[in-house]
């Protein structure tokens, strides 16, 4: 990119990915895992993370082969000036749809749970404007915001889990492998594309100084997400039991409402949800940045910033298209997740092409000059 | 004035503004102030004359080599002409500050000379004892017989003048600069050169106590308005020949001295160059204090949070210099500007290091909590009371409802009213002179609070919220940061009032995004917590001093280590190492 965007370190990158993925825990993702694994949902969470790690390996390999380059530059160099930008456009379209689904999903969640009188358009416009602002300040700012807000967001999740522990019935976590090993394994494989958002890191790959930073960010981010998801669904199933947990549309909110530490600390879900809003905004900002940067790269624009506002306007308008919350969920579950595999296939394809065609970045100088 | 004219003036007030009434503005094309134009023309002529003279002499000196070029100026060999032009430059005799003393130096034959200095800026004892006496009396004993002109100047400089710093100036601008700095100028008949003797004695107060950054445990000296004194206070703490003081001048009219201090081989040269570049780029009439210069060199002058640190403590300045920072001392300002600064440095005090590390860390945690309370408490209160009363325990909720019942205003109006009153008390307390300021503030807050509750304008809980918020804002050690937090508090309050916790969350998010994208001289504003690699040290907590082996990595200091890896090497329990001493 032409404008200065700064750099993302390994710590910031991993926290960014963790927040991008982890924010889904506040939505329906725990419900998906329970539907796959039942009492063994926590094992499904770990399996999903494991599969996600495997699927992210081509991204890591590309990061090492093309340090300091983003998806747009890599695809153009590897797949040529026609096919490369088309691949980038396809990926950016998926990220854009992920952004609009996120926007609508969080909006519906907040409206249903804590702000029933607020028009969804207010939430959508607020979220879009803030994500534009964050993306405008640069992907470095988004990653650093994720790191700075991590204690708050983690507290929002951890406090719920810790305060819910007294209600956990460990017998509800058995039998091991829940509905059966095969079903848990196959279900986990289906949801492995949950980690497809790791493509965001490749899209902003120019912000990583080297392949090692990208590797640490990708793998640590997915691993942290897997652990957080396992802990969340374990507590959820331990309290509600698999049948009830599978039907709960807002599992973590359900847990938050149960928090009661005497009469002094009660009904704190509104405060806790406030922390989740921060996670949602980080996810949205990261997706918006990645979409705009990929688009600008594919279209060979010198800067991505002019795209942000039009992009946000289009996404906000499109996010209102699904007629209801169920339509949003179906879009996410039946289209976005399966297409996530296709998105993750792009880095694999690029890596194979790079290996076959012997393409790699110049060993030094160019990447460093680009990044600075 | 005739009766008719008086009547007309009474009927038409506009006619009272006659052409002879005083006004600074012009009244039509014929009203140009001829005096002002003439003065500007004379000034321009003086400067042009000096410039042309210099150009002529430059052309003459070019064939004579480098030494001759250095001596090129616009001073004349005619003493009367020099004095006359300098007096013109200083607008004498209208300007009474320029003192002229014509003397005869007691050589054989006597040499005519003129001594010039500025009233009030120079030390008259030095002038009398070290200049006038040697020139007029003691030189007689030396039986000097110099030739007229340069030879006489050589003799005077080397054998008669007892000043500890004597320099030569060849042009009127340099002479004027020296005079305005408080030096005394000696012009000798027949020589196109001026001798400048150091006699500076500007009015200064003595070193006093810190006014804002007081400590209980630690030194109690603070900077004053003389930047040289401030530099000395720092140098007293850093007895290292690598400590460099560069002198820069800013302000076309104020010609303010700015001392730039750094430790060579520790401070990154790129930082030093950047600070120098920014200061030298300031092209304004007047720079009257560190707060003004700060606005010119800050990375984000529109930010509500300062990106440079202003301190009045020499010990703190010395500590920052030893970490690789650059300090700027603006003459007439009792502060140093530390470049760069991070967000966390604004929450730190010198005392954090003087106390044992657990106490220092606790103090920092308290201050951070104070920051959060000061920023968020009013918004949280409004969010809970207006949008989520279910969060409040039932008994407390009932009490709040009962106490708010007689108050006719919405909670946010109540809160804003109290906040504004609190700011009024704070401002009035700061402006009331002398020791009665704090007393008046205390009395006002007590009386007004009690009266407001009894008048049922505010509820007691609101008094508590505002008082705790105000107390927390006083716990913030940095004055500018305190201002920023106060304004941000109002912004967050506005957002919470309109959107509830959603507004508060979005406000916090925007604030964090903005803060993380800030930089101070290339250093991430939230470093070392965000934006750097490695372990986070010395930000929210104070690590033990013996564990602070390295300088802050975000400063990219040339010398990474500030102490040996094992400082307590006398302690058998301390880990021993074979690595050589890396300190310094």
mmCIF file with all atom_site columns, N, CA, C and O in Angstrom, chain B residues 1 3-18 20:
data_model
loop_
_atom_site.group_PDB
_atom_site.id
_atom_site.type_symbol
_atom_site.label_atom_id
_atom_site.label_alt_id
_atom_site.label_comp_id
_atom_site.label_asym_id
_atom_site.label_entity_id
_atom_site.label_seq_id
_atom_site.pdbx_PDB_ins_code
_atom_site.Cartn_x
_atom_site.Cartn_y
_atom_site.Cartn_z
_atom_site.occupancy
_atom_site.B_iso_or_equiv
_atom_site.pdbx_formal_charge
_atom_site.auth_seq_id
_atom_site.auth_comp_id
_atom_site.auth_asym_id
_atom_site.auth_atom_id
_atom_site.pdbx_PDB_model_num
ATOM 1  N N  . UNK B 1 1  ? -17.702 73.971 19.794 1.00 0.00 ? 1  UNK B N  1
ATOM 2  C CA . UNK B 1 1  ? -18.744 73.252 19.077 1.00 0.00 ? 1  UNK B CA 1
ATOM 3  C C  . UNK B 1 1  ? -20.071 74.000 19.240 1.00 0.00 ? 1  UNK B C  1
ATOM 4  O O  . UNK B 1 1  ? -20.437 74.367 20.348 1.00 0.00 ? 1  UNK B O  1
ATOM 5  N N  . UNK B 1 3  ? -24.125 74.853 19.094 1.00 0.00 ? 3  UNK B N  1
ATOM 6  C CA . UNK B 1 3  ? -25.283 74.161 19.674 1.00 0.00 ? 3  UNK B CA 1
ATOM 7  C C  . UNK B 1 3  ? -25.880 73.202 18.654 1.00 0.00 ? 3  UNK B C  1
ATOM 8  O O  . UNK B 1 3  ? -26.283 72.092 18.972 1.00 0.00 ? 3  UNK B O  1
ATOM 9  N N  . UNK B 1 4  ? -25.872 73.690 17.393 1.00 0.00 ? 4  UNK B N  1
ATOM 10 C CA . UNK B 1 4  ? -26.423 72.833 16.325 1.00 0.00 ? 4  UNK B CA 1
ATOM 11 C C  . UNK B 1 4  ? -25.634 71.515 16.213 1.00 0.00 ? 4  UNK B C  1
ATOM 12 O O  . UNK B 1 4  ? -26.200 70.429 16.102 1.00 0.00 ? 4  UNK B O  1
ATOM 13 N N  . UNK B 1 5  ? -24.280 71.673 16.247 1.00 0.00 ? 5  UNK B N  1
ATOM 14 C CA . UNK B 1 5  ? -23.430 70.473 16.168 1.00 0.00 ? 5  UNK B CA 1
ATOM 15 C C  . UNK B 1 5  ? -23.673 69.536 17.354 1.00 0.00 ? 5  UNK B C  1
ATOM 16 O O  . UNK B 1 5  ? -23.720 68.315 17.217 1.00 0.00 ? 5  UNK B O  1
ATOM 17 N N  . UNK B 1 6  ? -23.788 70.128 18.531 1.00 0.00 ? 6  UNK B N  1
ATOM 18 C CA . UNK B 1 6  ? -24.063 69.310 19.720 1.00 0.00 ? 6  UNK B CA 1
ATOM 19 C C  . UNK B 1 6  ? -25.378 68.560 19.553 1.00 0.00 ? 6  UNK B C  1
ATOM 20 O O  . UNK B 1 6  ? -25.486 67.369 19.882 1.00 0.00 ? 6  UNK B O  1
ATOM 21 N N  . UNK B 1 7  ? -26.395 69.273 19.025 1.00 0.00 ? 7  UNK B N  1
ATOM 22 C CA . UNK B 1 7  ? -27.716 68.668 18.841 1.00 0.00 ? 7  UNK B CA 1
ATOM 23 C C  . UNK B 1 7  ? -27.633 67.511 17.825 1.00 0.00 ? 7  UNK B C  1
ATOM 24 O O  . UNK B 1 7  ? -28.171 66.424 18.033 1.00 0.00 ? 7  UNK B O  1
ATOM 25 N N  . UNK B 1 8  ? -26.905 67.735 16.735 1.00 0.00 ? 8  UNK B N  1
ATOM 26 C CA . UNK B 1 8  ? -26.747 66.718 15.704 1.00 0.00 ? 8  UNK B CA 1
ATOM 27 C C  . UNK B 1 8  ? -26.038 65.473 16.268 1.00 0.00 ? 8  UNK B C  1
ATOM 28 O O  . UNK B 1 8  ? -26.398 64.337 15.968 1.00 0.00 ? 8  UNK B O  1
ATOM 29 N N  . UNK B 1 9  ? -25.000 65.718 17.082 1.00 0.00 ? 9  UNK B N  1
ATOM 30 C CA . UNK B 1 9  ? -24.261 64.597 17.665 1.00 0.00 ? 9  UNK B CA 1
ATOM 31 C C  . UNK B 1 9  ? -25.148 63.794 18.606 1.00 0.00 ? 9  UNK B C  1
ATOM 32 O O  . UNK B 1 9  ? -25.063 62.582 18.680 1.00 0.00 ? 9  UNK B O  1
ATOM 33 N N  . UNK B 1 10 ? -26.017 64.519 19.302 1.00 0.00 ? 10 UNK B N  1
ATOM 34 C CA . UNK B 1 10 ? -26.916 63.848 20.249 1.00 0.00 ? 10 UNK B CA 1
ATOM 35 C C  . UNK B 1 10 ? -27.957 63.014 19.492 1.00 0.00 ? 10 UNK B C  1
ATOM 36 O O  . UNK B 1 10 ? -28.288 61.900 19.883 1.00 0.00 ? 10 UNK B O  1
ATOM 37 N N  . UNK B 1 11 ? -28.461 63.598 18.362 1.00 0.00 ? 11 UNK B N  1
ATOM 38 C CA . UNK B 1 11 ? -29.479 62.890 17.576 1.00 0.00 ? 11 UNK B CA 1
ATOM 39 C C  . UNK B 1 11 ? -28.877 61.729 16.782 1.00 0.00 ? 11 UNK B C  1
ATOM 40 O O  . UNK B 1 11 ? -29.516 60.712 16.561 1.00 0.00 ? 11 UNK B O  1
ATOM 41 N N  . UNK B 1 12 ? -27.635 61.905 16.335 1.00 0.00 ? 12 UNK B N  1
ATOM 42 C CA . UNK B 1 12 ? -27.002 60.871 15.511 1.00 0.00 ? 12 UNK B CA 1
ATOM 43 C C  . UNK B 1 12 ? -25.681 60.451 16.162 1.00 0.00 ? 12 UNK B C  1
ATOM 44 O O  . UNK B 1 12 ? -24.656 61.080 15.939 1.00 0.00 ? 12 UNK B O  1
ATOM 45 N N  . UNK B 1 13 ? -25.703 59.374 16.967 1.00 0.00 ? 13 UNK B N  1
ATOM 46 C CA . UNK B 1 13 ? -24.474 58.976 17.683 1.00 0.00 ? 13 UNK B CA 1
ATOM 47 C C  . UNK B 1 13 ? -23.350 58.648 16.729 1.00 0.00 ? 13 UNK B C  1
ATOM 48 O O  . UNK B 1 13 ? -22.185 58.791 17.057 1.00 0.00 ? 13 UNK B O  1
ATOM 49 N N  . UNK B 1 14 ? -23.662 58.187 15.520 1.00 0.00 ? 14 UNK B N  1
ATOM 50 C CA . UNK B 1 14 ? -22.604 57.808 14.566 1.00 0.00 ? 14 UNK B CA 1
ATOM 51 C C  . UNK B 1 14 ? -21.743 59.004 14.198 1.00 0.00 ? 14 UNK B C  1
ATOM 52 O O  . UNK B 1 14 ? -20.562 58.867 13.894 1.00 0.00 ? 14 UNK B O  1
ATOM 53 N N  . UNK B 1 15 ? -22.346 60.172 14.239 1.00 0.00 ? 15 UNK B N  1
ATOM 54 C CA . UNK B 1 15 ? -21.586 61.364 13.861 1.00 0.00 ? 15 UNK B CA 1
ATOM 55 C C  . UNK B 1 15 ? -20.556 61.724 14.922 1.00 0.00 ? 15 UNK B C  1
ATOM 56 O O  . UNK B 1 15 ? -19.673 62.546 14.686 1.00 0.00 ? 15 UNK B O  1
ATOM 57 N N  . UNK B 1 16 ? -20.657 61.076 16.110 1.00 0.00 ? 16 UNK B N  1
ATOM 58 C CA . UNK B 1 16 ? -19.684 61.347 17.172 1.00 0.00 ? 16 UNK B CA 1
ATOM 59 C C  . UNK B 1 16 ? -18.304 60.844 16.779 1.00 0.00 ? 16 UNK B C  1
ATOM 60 O O  . UNK B 1 16 ? -17.284 61.315 17.258 1.00 0.00 ? 16 UNK B O  1
ATOM 61 N N  . UNK B 1 17 ? -18.276 59.833 15.912 1.00 0.00 ? 17 UNK B N  1
ATOM 62 C CA . UNK B 1 17 ? -16.988 59.284 15.482 1.00 0.00 ? 17 UNK B CA 1
ATOM 63 C C  . UNK B 1 17 ? -16.444 60.170 14.376 1.00 0.00 ? 17 UNK B C  1
ATOM 64 O O  . UNK B 1 17 ? -16.647 59.934 13.198 1.00 0.00 ? 17 UNK B O  1
ATOM 65 N N  . UNK B 1 18 ? -15.775 61.196 14.769 1.00 0.00 ? 18 UNK B N  1
ATOM 66 C CA . UNK B 1 18 ? -15.230 62.135 13.782 1.00 0.00 ? 18 UNK B CA 1
ATOM 67 C C  . UNK B 1 18 ? -13.859 61.667 13.343 1.00 0.00 ? 18 UNK B C  1
ATOM 68 O O  . UNK B 1 18 ? -13.301 60.722 13.881 1.00 0.00 ? 18 UNK B O  1
ATOM 69 N N  . UNK B 1 20 ? -11.102 63.011 13.820 1.00 0.00 ? 20 UNK B N  1
ATOM 70 C CA . UNK B 1 20 ? -10.030 63.202 14.794 1.00 0.00 ? 20 UNK B CA 1
ATOM 71 C C  . UNK B 1 20 ? -10.121 62.238 15.973 1.00 0.00 ? 20 UNK B C  1
ATOM 72 O O  . UNK B 1 20 ? -9.268  62.248 16.854 1.00 0.00 ? 20 UNK B O  1
#
